[in-house]
Amino acid sequence: MSDGSHDRPLGPAPKIEAAAGRVLGPALRTGLSPFEDDLYTWTPEVAEELARRLDADPDESAGESMRSPVMQALHDQLEGAPRPVVLLAAELLYIQQLPLSTVTARLKRGRVRDVLSWTENPPEIPTDLDEVLTERGPLTGGLGFNVQMREHLRWLCSFIIHWAELDSSVRDAALSDPWEFQRAARSTPGDWRAIRYSLQYLVWPGHFQPIVKHEHKTRIRDAFADLISGPSGIDELDIDQDLHRISEVLSAQLGQPVDWYRGSVANQWQRHRDDHSRRAWLVRPGRGGVGQAGQWVTQNRIALPASHLPRIPAHASRLEVSQAVEQGYPHLDYQARFQLTAELHTFLSRMSPQDVVATVADARLQLGTLTDDLGYVEDGGQQLERSVLWSEVTLDLDSLPSPLSELIGEPGTVVDLTDGLDALLSAMHPGSHSSESAIAEAPAAGAVPTLPAVTDELADGLHMPREELQEIVDTLQSRQQIVFYGPPGTGKTYLAQELARFLAGADDPSRVQLVQFHPSYAYEDFFEGYRPTLTESGQPGFALQAGPLRRQAARATSESGRDHPSFLIIDEMNRADLARVFGEMYFLLEYRDRTVLPQYSPDTSFRLPRNLFIIGTMNTADRSIAMVDAAIRRRFAFMELHPDTPPVAGVLRRHLEARDASTEPADLLEALNSEMDDSDRDLRIGPSYFMKDEATEPGGLEAIWRFDLLPLLEEHYYGRLTRAEVHERFGLAALRRKIGRA
């Protein structure tokens, strides 16, 4: 990549990629603004100021605005910002929005122009850069590229700062070698994969694919790995290099750039969807089949021509179908055989009874339900046939709801309509929700059990107000997943365990299980994965073993557990890579009535039972919850446990008074926390340190200060206070003087 010229290979969207190069080439080489000559915006100083503003909370008191909440928040954060900062925000937004396929040109342009208007004498977007915004991007960013816009811009700021800190030789290498660029981008603090993947693609479009979900990269690579003699490895670099090689092979075979999300290529790796137990399909008559769709409706069937095919069994693998197509249609070119293989494999092996089927007859969309497996018929030549129970419902092609209107326009004889399944089911079963019509692949989720009310006995035992505890239980009842977060020593884990034991009942302790996350914890540890074992012959091997989530779900759905609440407590939740640990379980945390196909057992669907409650704990002194995956934040109710606020405030004093013990520890704790500024709120100490027997024994407080609190405070204030200053300010003797007990 050179400074503004585009001597690097381009990918599937040359105009967009060339525009990105026009912006990123000079920006990464010199820091020069693409929107205003002689102004340097891509500098660490400007990026730091923009990052500081993005970290600030927007003005929530602002009145109504025509802008979206995300854009309004950005406006509030940039209020009064220097011109270079505003321009950098617009330029980064341009880069973030440019490759998207899910955002209209009007919205892309509007967002960038809106930001530019927030500075005096706003510049115009250069004509060539403006015009390319009308192009449909190759990148399916999903909802995240809208709701996480601030996070994406924040990461790009971090990248600019990090980029400037790199040695010039490292930057030069990254601008001449795509894999070196990946290493440089990946080393940016606070990695945010989606926007990083997008940036890697825009800088090196001929090498990185326009894919922003790591799961999709892995699934695509694994689906086509046979084209490159197998996968290289599991590291990001291995996967990206494999995808580059696969893309080169497929592009050469197809005679055009690969679109991973459309047509026959998409069908090869999107074998299972996590969000539906039923699928939906559009089936069109083949070439020369004018009028056939109407006959299908009359005869309750659908069919595909198969005159040249040898007999293929139902549920045949893609390889078996491909071999049959090679044998029967050697006269077709590779692209045509590839497309035919994908459609036949779908018809043979992916369609299932109870799937929704649609076809176009008499200029209307006819809807029905697949009723049985495959058959062969002789009807003017051999045909593959499947039976359909057609409904009386038809839809006007000109007024189809989204996304059906877009999906119907997809080319091909067999088209996946599953994204429009809800709309189809709503049309076929008016007044019923689609989930009520769906065929369940897993045991019924059941009803959410009613949790018992908090008793005075429980509240007294925890030394917490009953009303505050009841609020926690009510939230757990409605949300099923909560997180206790706060400084160390606030009793998060203890409260989670005691509350869960009370709510689950004392007759079966197995209804409450605790697991502790840590940095190396993975999906295979949490849900299921292969573990070393000995075979029946005594030889080493591997077996699929359930993790704590799957085991607790099994207990919850067992005959003895299905009528009772069960609990899984996840301690130190924010110490793990949550996206990696939860995997497809993210979806189930939000949709308890749906099923997923787990990656290690894709033939068996899994559902989170409604009687399984999840309680997480997060220590804010270890890692801010602001860094927690946004998907987790959306799926859990977050409840703070802090020494200064109920239900934790006053716990220690009530504990000591109940034991007729001296309240000196409570006085000392209050004095200790009052010495910390509001900016150090998350560093304040919880009461748990003083609620053990040691605290009331001779020399106990001294030991707690010496071995627990002072080392912790020294760590918290490292680089801000010397060890002597920490002891002088927070030492036991100093605090005793403050409360008059010296």
XYZ file of C-alpha atoms in Angstrom:
742
model
C 0.000 0.000 0.000
C 1.512 3.299 -1.064
C 0.606 6.790 0.009
C -2.594 7.330 -1.859
C -1.894 5.208 -4.907
C -3.439 1.783 -5.030
C -0.800 -0.672 -6.066
C -2.172 -3.272 -3.659
C -4.486 -6.019 -4.952
C -8.170 -5.201 -4.752
C -10.984 -7.496 -3.660
C -14.708 -7.904 -4.354
C -15.611 -4.172 -4.189
C -12.921 -2.250 -6.156
C -14.546 1.210 -5.987
C -15.046 1.059 -2.226
C -11.580 -0.412 -1.681
C -9.963 2.271 -3.851
C -11.757 5.002 -1.881
C -10.593 3.419 1.374
C -7.052 3.423 0.033
C -7.392 7.118 -0.850
C -8.201 7.813 2.774
C -6.035 5.321 4.593
C -2.888 5.541 2.473
C -1.989 9.164 3.305
C -3.513 8.930 6.775
C -1.327 6.016 7.832
C 1.771 7.386 6.094
C 1.612 11.014 7.186
C -1.542 11.591 9.254
C -2.949 13.905 6.555
C -6.688 14.541 6.532
C -8.541 13.197 3.460
C -11.212 15.914 3.843
C -9.073 19.051 4.185
C -5.743 19.806 2.571
C -2.763 20.605 4.804
C -4.594 19.532 7.980
C -3.188 16.626 9.945
C -5.928 14.755 11.773
C -4.621 11.177 12.021
C -2.148 12.040 14.762
C -1.884 10.675 18.305
C -2.624 14.090 19.799
C -5.885 14.489 17.889
C -6.829 10.844 18.443
C -6.211 11.141 22.191
C -8.506 14.149 22.440
C -11.213 12.416 20.426
C -10.854 9.276 22.559
C -11.147 11.342 25.718
C -14.376 12.861 24.459
C -15.765 9.492 23.371
C -15.061 8.119 26.856
C -17.091 10.903 28.442
C -20.756 10.345 29.192
C -22.983 12.283 26.797
C -25.386 14.930 28.050
C -28.528 12.952 28.843
C -30.423 16.115 29.712
C -30.512 17.271 26.123
C -33.952 17.710 24.641
C -35.515 15.838 21.769
C -33.471 15.560 18.594
C -34.022 14.366 15.061
C -30.768 12.454 15.318
C -30.504 8.836 16.393
C -29.446 8.313 20.038
C -25.994 7.204 18.900
C -25.442 10.263 16.712
C -26.891 12.579 19.345
C -24.492 11.160 21.930
C -21.608 11.734 19.522
C -22.786 15.314 18.944
C -22.854 15.977 22.691
C -19.364 14.529 23.116
C -17.924 16.657 20.303
C -19.523 19.886 21.476
C -16.844 22.619 21.383
C -14.150 20.263 20.081
C -11.251 21.671 18.010
C -11.627 21.445 14.260
C -9.087 18.576 13.760
C -10.954 16.469 16.350
C -14.316 16.917 14.619
C -12.797 16.146 11.224
C -11.099 13.026 12.563
C -14.434 11.851 13.969
C -16.026 12.339 10.529
C -13.152 10.561 8.774
C -13.254 7.597 11.117
C -17.015 7.421 10.729
C -16.523 7.422 6.956
C -14.162 4.448 7.250
C -16.564 2.669 9.600
C -19.607 3.172 7.369
C -18.031 2.897 3.893
C -17.930 -0.922 3.437
C -21.362 -1.696 4.937
C -24.059 -3.370 2.885
C -26.736 -2.882 5.543
C -26.719 0.945 5.567
C -28.202 3.074 2.790
C -26.189 5.662 0.897
C -28.444 8.391 2.276
C -27.712 7.345 5.831
C -23.966 6.927 5.249
C -23.705 10.365 3.682
C -26.007 11.911 6.243
C -23.986 10.665 9.191
C -20.630 11.867 7.866
C -22.004 15.239 6.699
C -23.775 15.683 10.028
C -20.493 15.333 11.921
C -18.701 17.719 9.547
C -21.419 20.317 10.149
C -20.434 20.498 13.818
C -17.374 22.597 13.032
C -17.098 26.110 11.637
C -16.905 26.354 7.831
C -17.381 22.615 7.406
C -15.509 21.055 4.492
C -17.238 19.059 1.781
C -16.588 15.380 1.385
C -14.363 15.119 -1.710
C -16.507 14.258 -4.703
C -14.880 10.912 -5.474
C -15.139 9.828 -1.829
C -18.719 11.038 -1.615
C -19.900 9.276 -4.761
C -18.582 5.881 -3.675
C -20.938 5.975 -0.680
C -23.701 5.079 -3.150
C -22.033 1.716 -3.759
C -23.383 -1.332 -1.924
C -20.663 -2.451 0.412
C -19.435 -6.046 0.672
C -19.470 -6.135 4.456
C -22.438 -7.458 6.457
C -21.880 -5.537 9.659
C -25.176 -6.287 11.337
C -26.662 -4.263 14.150
C -23.297 -3.926 15.894
C -21.974 -1.366 13.392
C -24.843 0.934 14.352
C -25.239 0.481 18.103
C -21.490 0.125 18.725
C -20.471 3.082 16.607
C -18.874 4.902 19.553
C -16.907 1.774 20.527
C -15.681 1.389 16.938
C -14.553 5.006 16.740
C -12.887 4.629 20.145
C -10.926 1.612 18.967
C -9.850 3.405 15.794
C -8.504 6.201 17.998
C -6.576 3.618 20.009
C -5.229 2.192 16.779
C -3.991 5.611 15.602
C -2.250 6.191 18.935
C -0.745 2.697 18.895
C 0.267 3.054 15.245
C 2.236 6.228 16.019
C 4.050 4.451 18.857
C 5.309 1.684 16.593
C 8.827 1.873 15.189
C 8.881 3.320 11.686
C 10.328 0.047 10.361
C 7.320 -1.821 11.791
C 4.903 0.625 10.149
C 6.710 0.334 6.812
C 6.557 -3.452 7.029
C 2.829 -3.317 7.849
C 2.159 -1.114 4.813
C 4.022 -3.467 2.511
C 2.902 -6.821 3.964
C -0.731 -7.580 4.878
C 0.158 -10.116 7.557
C 2.472 -7.645 9.240
C -0.368 -5.145 9.202
C -2.589 -7.672 10.942
C 0.018 -8.129 13.664
C 0.268 -4.374 14.148
C -3.492 -3.865 14.277
C -4.018 -6.868 16.524
C -1.546 -5.515 19.077
C -3.668 -2.371 19.601
C -4.770 -2.220 23.262
C -8.425 -3.012 23.914
C -8.939 -5.116 20.805
C -12.353 -4.813 19.125
C -12.476 -7.534 16.511
C -15.327 -6.393 14.278
C -13.920 -2.959 13.415
C -10.364 -4.318 13.300
C -11.406 -6.958 10.785
C -13.063 -4.234 8.727
C -9.940 -2.047 8.852
C -7.701 -4.960 7.841
C -9.913 -5.579 4.841
C -9.968 -1.906 3.797
C -6.186 -1.574 4.025
C -5.451 -4.925 2.314
C -8.657 -5.891 0.435
C -6.901 -8.395 -1.784
C -5.786 -10.446 1.223
C -8.422 -10.041 3.960
C -12.047 -11.002 3.383
C -14.945 -8.614 4.135
C -16.025 -10.713 7.128
C -16.282 -9.162 10.583
C -17.419 -12.133 12.689
C -14.661 -14.470 13.825
C -17.141 -17.346 14.044
C -18.043 -16.854 10.383
C -14.386 -16.771 9.358
C -13.785 -20.064 11.116
C -16.908 -21.738 9.710
C -16.158 -20.583 6.161
C -12.525 -21.690 6.368
C -13.500 -25.110 7.733
C -16.257 -25.580 5.130
C -13.870 -25.029 2.206
C -10.615 -26.264 3.741
C -10.548 -29.239 1.371
C -9.794 -26.788 -1.460
C -6.388 -26.037 0.119
C -5.609 -29.519 1.477
C -6.910 -28.786 4.950
C -6.719 -25.969 7.512
C -3.387 -24.556 8.654
C -4.245 -23.857 12.293
C -6.606 -22.073 14.664
C -4.847 -18.746 15.161
C -6.302 -15.650 13.513
C -3.351 -15.444 11.154
C -3.794 -19.073 10.103
C -7.506 -18.565 9.446
C -7.009 -15.337 7.461
C -4.245 -16.837 5.334
C -6.362 -19.931 4.684
C -9.323 -17.743 3.685
C -7.092 -15.799 1.309
C -5.988 -19.016 -0.405
C -9.572 -20.366 -0.499
C -10.804 -17.095 -1.993
C -8.189 -17.277 -4.747
C -9.196 -20.849 -5.627
C -12.941 -20.177 -5.563
C -12.643 -16.910 -7.503
C -10.666 -18.682 -10.225
C -13.219 -21.496 -10.390
C -16.268 -19.245 -10.360
C -14.766 -16.638 -12.664
C -15.761 -13.805 -10.313
C -15.063 -12.529 -6.780
C -16.541 -14.662 -4.019
C -19.592 -13.405 -2.127
C -19.558 -15.328 1.143
C -23.084 -14.310 2.136
C -25.110 -14.874 -1.017
C -25.983 -17.688 -3.356
C -24.494 -21.136 -3.520
C -21.279 -20.262 -1.691
C -23.240 -19.133 1.371
C -25.228 -22.368 1.331
C -22.044 -24.398 1.753
C -21.105 -23.020 5.133
C -24.432 -21.872 6.536
C -25.466 -25.445 7.252
C -27.181 -24.674 10.525
C -28.807 -21.603 11.948
C -28.998 -21.031 15.627
C -32.155 -19.000 15.681
C -34.728 -21.306 14.124
C -35.902 -24.863 14.566
C -37.673 -24.613 11.197
C -36.414 -23.246 7.921
C -38.104 -21.709 4.920
C -37.359 -22.186 1.209
C -38.318 -20.716 -2.136
C -38.385 -23.311 -4.910
C -38.723 -22.189 -8.522
C -39.335 -24.374 -11.588
C -36.219 -25.094 -13.584
C -35.473 -23.892 -17.101
C -38.440 -24.385 -19.358
C -40.772 -24.878 -16.440
C -43.307 -22.154 -17.233
C -46.589 -23.017 -15.555
C -45.072 -25.810 -13.461
C -45.515 -23.943 -10.157
C -49.279 -23.879 -10.659
C -49.224 -27.641 -11.297
C -47.188 -28.137 -8.120
C -49.877 -26.395 -6.078
C -52.591 -28.526 -7.664
C -50.619 -31.740 -7.155
C -49.237 -30.896 -3.653
C -45.590 -31.201 -4.578
C -42.389 -29.472 -5.590
C -39.800 -30.927 -7.934
C -36.376 -30.446 -9.494
C -35.297 -31.942 -12.836
C -32.889 -34.856 -12.470
C -32.863 -36.559 -15.858
C -29.099 -36.888 -16.023
C -28.487 -37.699 -12.374
C -27.812 -41.143 -10.956
C -30.031 -41.976 -7.983
C -28.845 -40.070 -4.904
C -30.007 -41.132 -1.430
C -31.839 -38.734 0.847
C -29.566 -36.871 3.283
C -26.596 -37.353 0.986
C -23.459 -35.426 1.781
C -22.390 -32.532 -0.349
C -19.488 -34.622 -1.667
C -21.885 -37.360 -2.796
C -24.078 -34.807 -4.548
C -21.055 -33.186 -6.177
C -19.850 -36.539 -7.524
C -23.313 -37.253 -8.945
C -23.410 -33.837 -10.651
C -19.932 -34.387 -12.127
C -21.111 -37.711 -13.537
C -24.451 -36.479 -14.858
C -23.576 -32.982 -16.106
C -19.989 -33.034 -17.395
C -20.995 -30.584 -20.158
C -21.674 -27.776 -17.650
C -18.922 -25.363 -16.617
C -17.616 -25.367 -13.076
C -19.718 -22.449 -11.858
C -22.926 -24.045 -13.153
C -22.032 -27.406 -11.569
C -21.193 -25.651 -8.304
C -24.577 -23.906 -8.259
C -26.435 -27.087 -9.215
C -24.648 -29.062 -6.483
C -25.647 -26.512 -3.857
C -29.312 -26.520 -4.927
C -29.575 -30.295 -5.170
C -27.872 -30.764 -1.803
C -30.342 -28.363 -0.227
C -33.305 -30.149 -1.806
C -31.986 -33.599 -0.828
C -30.453 -33.055 2.576
C -31.227 -29.706 4.122
C -34.982 -29.512 3.657
C -36.930 -31.225 6.416
C -40.604 -32.045 7.053
C -42.444 -29.053 8.576
C -40.179 -26.569 6.797
C -42.093 -23.763 5.099
C -42.007 -23.861 1.290
C -42.889 -21.066 -1.108
C -43.151 -20.826 -4.870
C -44.362 -18.195 -7.312
C -47.598 -19.143 -9.097
C -49.843 -16.757 -11.032
C -47.708 -13.776 -9.988
C -48.266 -14.496 -6.277
C -46.224 -16.164 -3.570
C -47.848 -19.474 -2.694
C -47.084 -20.859 0.807
C -47.086 -24.419 2.090
C -45.465 -26.924 4.457
C -43.108 -29.746 3.498
C -44.675 -33.068 4.555
C -42.287 -35.897 3.781
C -38.921 -36.986 2.504
C -37.562 -37.382 -0.976
C -38.935 -39.356 -3.928
C -38.129 -39.889 -7.621
C -40.785 -39.666 -10.301
C -40.837 -40.051 -14.066
C -42.688 -37.016 -15.382
C -41.337 -36.099 -18.767
C -37.924 -37.162 -17.500
C -36.698 -38.107 -14.059
C -37.470 -35.600 -11.313
C -36.678 -35.230 -7.647
C -39.965 -34.693 -5.861
C -41.064 -33.702 -2.374
C -44.623 -33.532 -1.065
C -46.052 -30.234 0.141
C -49.276 -29.365 1.902
C -50.100 -26.074 0.235
C -52.122 -23.562 2.216
C -54.767 -21.255 0.827
C -52.577 -18.290 1.745
C -50.922 -16.322 -1.038
C -48.984 -13.064 -0.832
C -48.817 -10.203 -3.297
C -45.269 -10.032 -4.700
C -45.430 -6.249 -4.834
C -46.198 -5.821 -1.133
C -44.027 -8.417 0.594
C -42.692 -7.350 4.002
C -38.958 -7.036 4.616
C -36.819 -9.119 4.452
C -38.967 -11.323 2.180
C -38.982 -8.701 -0.557
C -35.179 -8.788 -0.699
C -34.874 -12.564 -0.351
C -37.314 -13.297 -3.175
C -35.036 -11.367 -5.489
C -32.134 -13.750 -4.877
C -31.200 -15.758 -7.989
C -31.363 -19.554 -8.161
C -33.824 -22.409 -8.240
C -33.698 -23.001 -4.467
C -33.377 -19.969 -2.184
C -33.100 -19.914 1.621
C -35.946 -17.776 3.038
C -35.310 -18.566 6.707
C -34.577 -14.932 7.551
C -38.206 -14.267 6.607
C -39.633 -17.281 8.451
C -41.471 -15.208 11.049
C -43.228 -13.189 8.353
C -44.219 -16.359 6.494
C -45.583 -18.049 9.620
C -47.487 -14.909 10.569
C -49.154 -14.940 7.152
C -49.974 -18.653 7.344
C -51.192 -18.549 10.955
C -52.696 -15.118 11.633
C -52.836 -14.265 15.309
C -50.215 -16.844 16.299
C -46.575 -16.086 16.983
C -44.177 -17.975 14.839
C -42.608 -19.727 17.777
C -45.964 -21.313 18.574
C -46.033 -22.836 15.139
C -42.413 -23.927 15.098
C -41.554 -27.584 15.510
C -39.495 -28.005 18.636
C -36.253 -29.944 18.364
C -35.627 -29.973 22.093
C -37.703 -30.601 25.196
C -40.160 -27.868 26.017
C -38.641 -24.932 27.747
C -41.296 -24.963 30.447
C -42.519 -22.063 32.511
C -40.375 -19.821 34.679
C -40.915 -21.071 38.237
C -42.078 -18.562 40.805
C -39.234 -17.768 43.179
C -40.048 -17.647 46.902
C -40.284 -14.295 48.653
C -37.403 -13.130 50.811
C -37.984 -13.879 54.494
C -36.990 -11.850 57.527
C -34.812 -14.767 58.569
C -32.816 -14.630 55.333
C -32.464 -10.840 55.531
C -31.320 -11.023 59.163
C -28.813 -13.745 58.324
C -27.334 -11.636 55.533
C -27.614 -8.417 57.587
C -29.244 -6.755 54.589
C -32.568 -4.938 54.216
C -35.320 -7.319 53.155
C -36.680 -4.794 50.629
C -33.346 -4.580 48.839
C -33.032 -8.359 48.698
C -36.567 -8.698 47.394
C -35.743 -6.270 44.597
C -32.868 -8.564 43.585
C -35.179 -11.591 43.594
C -37.826 -9.738 41.569
C -35.210 -8.772 38.994
C -33.962 -12.341 38.835
C -37.532 -13.551 38.397
C -38.116 -11.306 35.403
C -34.673 -11.399 33.773
C -33.360 -14.857 34.811
C -29.792 -13.569 34.485
C -28.183 -10.997 36.747
C -24.665 -9.828 37.534
C -23.471 -8.521 40.887
C -20.645 -6.057 40.332
C -18.614 -3.916 42.673
C -15.315 -3.479 44.533
C -13.606 -6.368 46.335
C -14.984 -7.519 49.651
C -18.603 -6.486 49.050
C -19.850 -10.054 49.390
C -20.842 -10.640 45.772
C -20.034 -14.333 45.700
C -21.352 -14.944 49.222
C -24.639 -13.199 48.453
C -24.998 -15.101 45.165
C -24.513 -18.442 46.910
C -26.733 -17.754 49.917
C -29.492 -16.281 47.802
C -29.354 -19.166 45.318
C -29.450 -21.777 48.100
C -32.472 -20.109 49.649
C -34.330 -19.809 46.342
C -33.467 -23.341 45.191
C -34.542 -25.014 48.433
C -32.516 -27.083 50.846
C -33.624 -30.549 49.705
C -31.193 -30.838 46.760
C -27.842 -28.997 46.972
C -27.031 -29.929 43.345
C -29.498 -27.267 42.168
C -26.815 -24.663 42.923
C -23.468 -24.921 41.154
C -20.581 -22.461 41.040
C -17.954 -22.061 38.348
C -15.111 -19.546 38.366
C -13.942 -17.930 35.161
C -10.318 -17.080 34.437
C -8.354 -15.755 31.425
C -7.768 -19.198 29.886
C -11.354 -20.366 30.347
C -13.022 -21.375 27.066
C -16.256 -22.599 25.506
C -14.974 -26.158 25.804
C -14.638 -25.699 29.564
C -18.001 -23.999 30.029
C -20.389 -25.833 27.717
C -18.815 -28.916 26.119
C -15.613 -30.027 24.478
C -13.375 -32.978 23.831
C -11.220 -34.189 26.703
C -8.457 -36.827 26.852
C -9.700 -40.208 28.037
C -8.946 -43.913 27.820
C -10.855 -46.050 25.349
C -12.337 -49.430 26.247
C -9.117 -50.989 24.974
C -7.057 -48.860 27.332
C -5.669 -46.659 24.568
C -5.647 -42.859 24.890
C -8.359 -41.020 23.011
C -10.799 -38.144 23.252
C -14.405 -38.007 24.393
C -17.006 -35.236 24.327
C -17.598 -34.070 27.891
C -20.201 -31.668 29.188
C -19.173 -28.501 31.016
C -20.943 -26.878 33.981
C -23.560 -25.057 31.889
C -24.649 -28.190 30.032
C -24.587 -30.297 33.223
C -26.673 -27.786 35.158
C -29.130 -27.493 32.273
C -29.465 -31.292 32.329
C -30.181 -31.223 36.070
C -32.782 -28.505 35.536
C -34.637 -30.580 32.913
C -34.380 -33.894 34.769
C -37.492 -35.471 36.245
C -36.471 -34.418 39.754
C -35.411 -30.896 38.782
C -37.862 -29.639 36.178
C -40.364 -28.299 38.743
C -37.739 -26.411 40.773
C -35.424 -23.466 40.119
C -31.776 -24.282 39.476
C -28.847 -21.882 39.632
C -25.479 -21.527 37.964
C -23.191 -18.992 39.643
C -20.383 -17.617 37.488
C -17.731 -16.092 39.748
C -15.195 -13.545 38.449
C -17.147 -13.410 35.227
C -15.252 -10.519 33.648
C -11.858 -12.254 33.909
C -12.619 -14.414 30.863
C -13.098 -13.646 27.172
C -16.884 -13.835 27.357
C -17.534 -14.024 23.613
C -15.155 -16.987 23.415
C -16.660 -18.712 26.449
C -20.347 -18.316 25.628
C -20.207 -18.908 21.869
C -23.668 -19.622 20.474
C -25.057 -19.569 24.027
C -25.288 -15.765 23.672
C -28.395 -16.314 21.589
C -30.058 -18.525 24.190
C -29.456 -16.044 26.971
C -31.872 -13.742 25.159
C -34.217 -16.318 23.627
C -34.979 -19.084 26.092
C -37.737 -20.460 23.836
C -35.380 -21.135 20.927
C -32.766 -23.797 20.263
C -29.230 -23.813 18.897
C -27.077 -26.495 17.346
C -23.883 -26.629 19.460
C -20.647 -26.668 17.522
C -19.466 -30.016 18.941
C -22.845 -31.767 18.686
C -24.620 -30.139 15.724
C -27.064 -33.021 15.345
C -28.604 -32.410 18.757
C -30.345 -29.136 19.489
C -29.984 -27.458 22.871
C -32.202 -25.076 24.780
C -31.608 -23.210 28.040
C -34.364 -24.293 30.412
C -36.515 -21.542 31.872
C -35.975 -22.865 35.385
C -32.207 -22.321 35.133
C -31.165 -18.972 36.618
C -27.679 -17.529 36.128
C -25.959 -15.215 38.610
C -22.617 -13.680 37.706
C -20.147 -11.672 39.786
C -17.703 -9.060 38.537
C -14.961 -7.345 40.495
C -14.710 -3.767 39.220
C -11.238 -3.337 40.719
C -9.895 -6.054 38.418
C -11.496 -4.909 35.195
C -14.062 -2.245 34.489
C -17.446 -3.559 33.441
C -17.327 -0.935 30.685
C -14.992 -3.344 28.901
C -17.469 -6.204 29.122
C -18.880 -7.527 25.848
C -21.919 -5.436 24.884
C -23.873 -8.620 24.139
C -23.448 -9.746 27.747
C -24.408 -6.329 29.110
C -27.630 -6.488 27.101
C -28.541 -9.982 28.290
C -27.902 -9.586 32.016
C -29.355 -7.239 34.599
C -26.428 -5.497 36.295
C -26.832 -4.812 40.026
C -24.175 -2.902 41.910
C -22.915 -4.021 45.333
C -20.966 -1.095 46.761
C -19.880 -0.259 50.310
C -21.570 3.155 50.126
C -25.021 2.045 48.929
C -27.677 -0.489 49.980
C -27.813 -3.395 50.406
C -24.099 -3.442 51.376
C -23.989 -0.129 53.259
C -24.295 -0.787 56.986
C -23.867 -4.572 56.673
C -20.736 -4.676 58.800
C -22.203 -2.582 61.584
C -25.343 -4.746 61.708
C -23.169 -7.882 61.693
C -21.116 -6.668 64.644
C -24.127 -5.477 66.595
C -25.850 -8.836 66.127
C -22.810 -10.471 67.729
C -22.535 -7.867 70.521
C -19.049 -7.112 69.245
C -17.208 -3.808 69.132
C -18.238 -1.635 66.191
C -14.685 -0.340 65.803
C -14.167 -2.296 62.521
C -17.248 -0.588 61.047
C -15.959 2.826 62.097
C -12.540 2.043 60.632
C -14.039 0.824 57.350
C -16.097 3.994 56.968
C -13.034 6.109 57.728
C -10.922 4.124 55.269
C -13.386 4.555 52.412
C -13.928 8.242 53.208
C -10.212 8.779 52.582
C -10.672 7.722 48.948
C -11.746 10.294 46.399
C -14.865 9.852 44.285
C -12.619 9.074 41.315
C -11.470 5.999 43.245
C -14.999 4.817 43.987
C -14.375 1.345 42.569
C -11.352 0.942 44.858
C -13.284 1.296 48.091
C -13.170 -1.657 50.427
C -16.103 -3.902 51.164
C -17.104 -5.251 54.595
C -16.236 -8.906 53.962
C -12.665 -8.443 55.146
C -13.999 -7.693 58.633
C -16.765 -10.278 58.828
C -14.535 -13.181 59.777
C -13.754 -14.227 63.332
C -10.196 -12.933 63.046
C -11.451 -9.330 62.979
C -12.696 -9.462 66.593
C -9.736 -11.366 68.021
C -6.703 -9.672 69.637
C -4.346 -8.526 66.907
C -6.894 -9.452 64.262
C -7.387 -5.988 62.828
C -3.652 -5.460 62.680
C -3.264 -8.696 60.698
C -6.069 -7.736 58.280
C -4.419 -4.393 57.620
C -0.966 -5.869 57.264
C -1.716 -8.850 55.051
C -4.929 -7.888 53.212
C -5.699 -4.205 52.966
C -2.355 -2.405 52.733
C -0.953 -4.683 49.978
C -4.212 -4.196 48.068
C -4.084 -0.418 48.474
C -0.401 -0.311 47.526
C -1.321 -2.045 44.286
C -4.296 0.262 43.656
C -2.232 3.407 44.148
C 0.952 2.204 42.464
C 2.503 5.113 40.594
C 0.257 7.619 42.387
C 1.331 7.235 46.015
C 4.510 5.864 47.511
C 4.336 2.942 49.888
C 4.997 5.280 52.772
C 2.213 7.631 51.658
C -0.245 4.717 51.431
C 0.635 3.650 54.985
C 0.458 7.203 56.271
C -2.956 7.799 54.714
C -4.617 4.395 55.085
C -2.689 2.748 57.883
C -4.554 1.382 60.903
C -2.920 3.790 63.328
C -3.791 6.810 61.174
C -7.427 5.754 60.821
C -7.738 5.045 64.546
C -6.575 8.580 65.218
C -9.187 9.846 62.783
C -12.055 8.105 64.589
C -10.693 8.972 68.032
C -9.666 5.428 69.038
C -5.884 5.842 69.000
